[in-house]
CSV table of C-alpha atoms in Angstrom, one decimal:
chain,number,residue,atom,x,y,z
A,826,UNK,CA,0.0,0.0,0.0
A,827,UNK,CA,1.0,3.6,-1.0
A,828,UNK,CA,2.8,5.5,1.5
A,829,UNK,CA,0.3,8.8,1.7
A,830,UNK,CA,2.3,12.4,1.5
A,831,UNK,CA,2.4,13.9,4.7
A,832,UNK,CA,0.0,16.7,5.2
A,833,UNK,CA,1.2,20.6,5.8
A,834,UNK,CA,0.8,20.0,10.0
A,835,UNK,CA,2.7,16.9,9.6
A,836,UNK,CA,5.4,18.3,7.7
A,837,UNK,CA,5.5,21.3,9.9
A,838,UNK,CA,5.6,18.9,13.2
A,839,UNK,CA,8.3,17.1,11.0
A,840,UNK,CA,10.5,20.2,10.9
A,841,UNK,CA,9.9,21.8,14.1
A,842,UNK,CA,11.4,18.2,15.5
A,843,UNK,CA,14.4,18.8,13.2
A,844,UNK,CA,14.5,22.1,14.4
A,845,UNK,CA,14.7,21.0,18.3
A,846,UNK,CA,17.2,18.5,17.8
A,847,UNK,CA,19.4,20.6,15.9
A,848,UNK,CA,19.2,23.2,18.6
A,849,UNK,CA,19.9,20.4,21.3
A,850,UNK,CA,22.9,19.1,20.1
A,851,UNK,CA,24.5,21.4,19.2
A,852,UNK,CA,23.6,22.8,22.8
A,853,UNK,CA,24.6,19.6,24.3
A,854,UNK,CA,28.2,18.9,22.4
A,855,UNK,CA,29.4,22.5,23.3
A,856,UNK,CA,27.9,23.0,27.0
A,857,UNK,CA,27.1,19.1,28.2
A,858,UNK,CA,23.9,18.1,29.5
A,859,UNK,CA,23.5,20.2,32.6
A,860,UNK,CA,24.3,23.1,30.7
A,861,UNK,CA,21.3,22.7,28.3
A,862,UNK,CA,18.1,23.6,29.8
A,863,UNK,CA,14.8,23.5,28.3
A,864,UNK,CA,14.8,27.2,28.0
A,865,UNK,CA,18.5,27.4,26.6
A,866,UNK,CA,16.5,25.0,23.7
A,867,UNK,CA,14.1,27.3,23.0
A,868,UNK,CA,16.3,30.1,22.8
A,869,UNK,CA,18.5,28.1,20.4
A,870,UNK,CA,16.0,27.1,18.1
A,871,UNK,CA,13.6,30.0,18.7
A,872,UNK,CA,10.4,27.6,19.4
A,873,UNK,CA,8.1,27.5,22.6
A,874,UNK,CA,8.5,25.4,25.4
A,875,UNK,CA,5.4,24.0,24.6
A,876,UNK,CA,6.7,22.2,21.3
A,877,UNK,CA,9.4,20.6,23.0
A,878,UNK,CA,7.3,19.2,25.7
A,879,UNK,CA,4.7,17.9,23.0
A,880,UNK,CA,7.3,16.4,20.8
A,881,UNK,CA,9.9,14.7,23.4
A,882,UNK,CA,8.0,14.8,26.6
A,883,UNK,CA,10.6,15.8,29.3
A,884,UNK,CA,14.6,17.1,28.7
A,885,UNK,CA,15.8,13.5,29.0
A,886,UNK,CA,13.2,12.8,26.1
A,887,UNK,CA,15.1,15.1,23.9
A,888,UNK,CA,18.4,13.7,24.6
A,889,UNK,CA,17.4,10.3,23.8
A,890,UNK,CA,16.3,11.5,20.9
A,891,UNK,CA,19.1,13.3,19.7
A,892,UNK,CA,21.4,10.3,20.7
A,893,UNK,CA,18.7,7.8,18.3
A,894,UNK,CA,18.8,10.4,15.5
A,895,UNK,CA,22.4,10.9,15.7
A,896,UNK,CA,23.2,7.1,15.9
A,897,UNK,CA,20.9,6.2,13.0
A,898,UNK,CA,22.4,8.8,10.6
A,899,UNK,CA,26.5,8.1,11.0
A,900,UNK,CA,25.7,4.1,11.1
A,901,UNK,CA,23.4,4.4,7.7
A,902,UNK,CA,26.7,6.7,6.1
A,903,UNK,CA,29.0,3.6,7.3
A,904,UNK,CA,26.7,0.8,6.6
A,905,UNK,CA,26.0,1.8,3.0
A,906,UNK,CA,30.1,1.1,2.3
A,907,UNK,CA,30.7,-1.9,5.0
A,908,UNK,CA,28.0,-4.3,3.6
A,909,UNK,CA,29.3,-4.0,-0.2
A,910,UNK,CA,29.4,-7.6,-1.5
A,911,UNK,CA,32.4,-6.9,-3.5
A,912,UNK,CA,35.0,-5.4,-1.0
A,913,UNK,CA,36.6,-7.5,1.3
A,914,UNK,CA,39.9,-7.7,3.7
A,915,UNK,CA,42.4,-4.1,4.2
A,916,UNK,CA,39.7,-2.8,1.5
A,917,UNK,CA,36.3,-3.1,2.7
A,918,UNK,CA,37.8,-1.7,6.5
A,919,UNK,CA,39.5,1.2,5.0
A,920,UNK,CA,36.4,2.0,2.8
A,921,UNK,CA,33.9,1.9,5.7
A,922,UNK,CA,36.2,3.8,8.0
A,923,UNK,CA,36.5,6.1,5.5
A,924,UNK,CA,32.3,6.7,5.1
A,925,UNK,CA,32.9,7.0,9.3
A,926,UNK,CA,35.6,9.7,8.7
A,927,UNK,CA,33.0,11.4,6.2
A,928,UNK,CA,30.2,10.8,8.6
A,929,UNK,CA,32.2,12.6,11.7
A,930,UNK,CA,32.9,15.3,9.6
A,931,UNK,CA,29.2,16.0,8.6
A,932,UNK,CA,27.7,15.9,12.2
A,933,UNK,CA,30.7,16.4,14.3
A,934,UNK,CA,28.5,17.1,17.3
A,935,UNK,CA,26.7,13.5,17.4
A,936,UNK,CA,30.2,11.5,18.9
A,937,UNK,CA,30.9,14.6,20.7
A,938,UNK,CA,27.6,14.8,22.8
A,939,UNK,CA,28.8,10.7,23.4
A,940,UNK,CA,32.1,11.1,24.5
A,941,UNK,CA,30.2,14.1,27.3
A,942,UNK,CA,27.8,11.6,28.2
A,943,UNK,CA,30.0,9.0,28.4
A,944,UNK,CA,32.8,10.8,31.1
A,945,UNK,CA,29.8,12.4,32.8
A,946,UNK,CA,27.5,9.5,33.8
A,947,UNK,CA,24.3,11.4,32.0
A,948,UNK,CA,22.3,8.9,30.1
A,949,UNK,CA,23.7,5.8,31.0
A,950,UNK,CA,21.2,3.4,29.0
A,951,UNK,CA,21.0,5.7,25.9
A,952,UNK,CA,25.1,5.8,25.8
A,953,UNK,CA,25.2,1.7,26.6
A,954,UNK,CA,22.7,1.5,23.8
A,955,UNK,CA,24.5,3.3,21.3
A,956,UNK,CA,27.8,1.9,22.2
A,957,UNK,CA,26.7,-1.6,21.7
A,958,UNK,CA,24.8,-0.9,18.2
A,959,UNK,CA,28.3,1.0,17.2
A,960,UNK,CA,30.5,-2.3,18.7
A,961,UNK,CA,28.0,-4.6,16.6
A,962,UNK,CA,28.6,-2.4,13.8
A,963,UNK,CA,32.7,-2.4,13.8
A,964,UNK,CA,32.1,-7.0,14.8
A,965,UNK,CA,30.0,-7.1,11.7
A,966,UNK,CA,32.2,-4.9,9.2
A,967,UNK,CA,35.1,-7.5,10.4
A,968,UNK,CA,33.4,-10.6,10.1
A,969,UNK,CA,32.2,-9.2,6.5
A,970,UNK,CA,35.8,-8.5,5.7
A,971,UNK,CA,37.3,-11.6,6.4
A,972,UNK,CA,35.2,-14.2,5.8
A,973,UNK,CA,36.2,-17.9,7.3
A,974,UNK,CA,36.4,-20.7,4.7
A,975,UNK,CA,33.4,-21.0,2.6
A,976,UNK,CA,32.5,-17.4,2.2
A,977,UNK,CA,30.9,-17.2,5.8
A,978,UNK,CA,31.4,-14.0,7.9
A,979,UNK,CA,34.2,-14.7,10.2
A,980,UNK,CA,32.3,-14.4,13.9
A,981,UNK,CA,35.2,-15.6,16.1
A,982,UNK,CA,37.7,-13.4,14.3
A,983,UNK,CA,35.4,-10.2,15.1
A,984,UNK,CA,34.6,-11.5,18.2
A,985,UNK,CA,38.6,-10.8,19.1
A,986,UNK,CA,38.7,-8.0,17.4
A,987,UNK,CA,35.2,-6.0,18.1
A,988,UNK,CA,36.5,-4.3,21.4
A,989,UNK,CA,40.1,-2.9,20.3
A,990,UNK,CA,38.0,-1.3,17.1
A,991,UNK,CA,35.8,0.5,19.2
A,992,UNK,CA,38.8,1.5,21.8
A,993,UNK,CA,40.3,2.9,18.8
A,994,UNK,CA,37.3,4.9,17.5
A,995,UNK,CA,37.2,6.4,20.5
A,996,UNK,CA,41.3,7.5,20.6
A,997,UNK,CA,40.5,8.7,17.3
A,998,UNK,CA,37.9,11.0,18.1
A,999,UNK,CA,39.8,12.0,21.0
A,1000,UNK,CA,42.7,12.8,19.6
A,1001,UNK,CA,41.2,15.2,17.1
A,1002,UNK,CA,39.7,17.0,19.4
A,1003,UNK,CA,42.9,17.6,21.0
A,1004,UNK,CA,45.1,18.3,17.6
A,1005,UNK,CA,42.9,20.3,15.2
A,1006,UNK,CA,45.7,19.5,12.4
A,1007,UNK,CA,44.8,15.5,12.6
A,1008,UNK,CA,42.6,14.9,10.0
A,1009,UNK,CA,39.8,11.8,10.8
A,1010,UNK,CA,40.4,10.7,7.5
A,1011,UNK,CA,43.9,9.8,8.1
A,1012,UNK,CA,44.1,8.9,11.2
A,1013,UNK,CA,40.4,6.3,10.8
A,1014,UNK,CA,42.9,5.1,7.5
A,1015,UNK,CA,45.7,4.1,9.7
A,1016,UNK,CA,43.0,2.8,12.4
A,1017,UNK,CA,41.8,0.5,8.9
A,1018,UNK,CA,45.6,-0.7,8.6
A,1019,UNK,CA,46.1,-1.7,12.3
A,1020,UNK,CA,43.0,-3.7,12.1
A,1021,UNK,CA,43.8,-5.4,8.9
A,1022,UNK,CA,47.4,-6.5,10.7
A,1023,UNK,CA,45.7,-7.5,13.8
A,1024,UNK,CA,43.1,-9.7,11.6
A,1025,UNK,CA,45.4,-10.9,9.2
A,1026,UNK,CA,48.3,-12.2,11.4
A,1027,UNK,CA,45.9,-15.3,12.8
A,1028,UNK,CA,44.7,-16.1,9.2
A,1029,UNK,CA,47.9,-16.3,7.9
A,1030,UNK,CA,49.1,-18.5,11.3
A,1031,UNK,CA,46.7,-21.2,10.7
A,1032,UNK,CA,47.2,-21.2,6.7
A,1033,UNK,CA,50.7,-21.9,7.6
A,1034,UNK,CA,50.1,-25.5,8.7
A,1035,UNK,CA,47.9,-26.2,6.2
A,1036,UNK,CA,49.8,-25.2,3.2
A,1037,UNK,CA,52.8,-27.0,4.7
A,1038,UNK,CA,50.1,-30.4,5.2
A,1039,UNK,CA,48.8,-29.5,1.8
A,1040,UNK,CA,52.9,-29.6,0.6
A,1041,UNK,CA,53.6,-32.5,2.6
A,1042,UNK,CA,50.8,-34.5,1.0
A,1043,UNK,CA,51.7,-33.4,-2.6
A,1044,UNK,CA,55.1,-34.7,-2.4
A,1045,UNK,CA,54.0,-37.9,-0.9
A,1046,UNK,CA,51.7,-38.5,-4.1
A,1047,UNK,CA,54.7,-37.2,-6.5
A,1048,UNK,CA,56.6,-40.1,-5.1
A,1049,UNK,CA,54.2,-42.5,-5.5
């Protein structure tokens, strides 16, 4: 069934969202939770109290919000690259890492509003949430990149892996903020490399008996 177009209210609700989650986090990433009140909102985004409260229902409401929002649009930038059928290994990481430097750059206030919420306590099961999607994200680009013998998404590899990706995301982001000349592009590049080592040093450890079996065996026939 036909999606119907939205009507002028609807569209007007639509935007007046936008408008108070624009105004939030923006709020937010530069002054922290505490620091943006309700009416700090409204003076931001130039809407009435009243809209907030009907749209989000309380401050936390907003912020939970935001963090959804925020979440939704920098994982749909990287997921677009990461689940490309035809990249794979140092190329599929350093393509999705890439979208994710892309993606920073475009809402730059989405990871910093985290990293605030995350130091300050605020949130606690909005920031859990969003860390776990973004771990399952960075497990599932790894498993997609190196895939176990028959083309199957390597689980246990990502499952060794998942934790030190998101440790480095966050020293990424972190050291940005403190260096304004460190570029997220090279630096989430680099961050594509080490993972590739890391993943490819067990692969090529286990090949290394096999291939010498597989040797082993082919000489055996040749003499035979």
């Amino acid at each position: 069934m036909p999606n119907r177009p939205l009507t002028q209210r609807q569209r007007q609700g639509a935007a007046s969202r936008d408008e108070i989650l624009d105004a939030a986090e923006s709020l937010m990433a530069r002054q922290g939770y505490d620091g943006a009140s309700i009416s700090a909102i409204c003076s931001e985004c130039g809407l009435p109290a009243s809209s907030i409260y009907w749209h989000f229902g309380s401050k936390e409401g907003v912020l939970a919000a935001v963090m959804e929002r925020g979440a939704a649009r920098f994982f749909a930038t990287i997921d677009a690259v990461s689940l490309s059928p035809t990249l794979r290994g140092r190329e599929a990481l350093r393509a999705a890492l890439r979208a994710a430097s892309q993606a920073i750059a475009e809402h730059p206030e989405f990871l910093r509003l985290l990293v605030l919420l995350l130091l300050s306590g605020h949130a606690e099961d909005t920031v859990r949430r969003v860390r776990a999607e973004g771990r399952e994200r960075l497990h599932r680009l790894i498993a997609s990149a190196y895939p176990a013998p028959g083309n199957v998404p390597d689980g246990p590899l990502a499952d060794a892996l998942a934790d030190a990706a998101l440790a480095m995301f966050d020293g990424a982001f972190l050291a940005v903020q403190s260096n304004p000349r460190i570029r997220y592009e090279a630096l989430l590049t680099q961050m594509a490399d080490a993972l590739a080592s890391l993943a490819e040093a067990p692969i090529a450890a286990a090949r290394g008996p096999r291939r010498r079996r597989a040797m082993r065996s082919a000489g055996r026939r040749g003499m035979s």
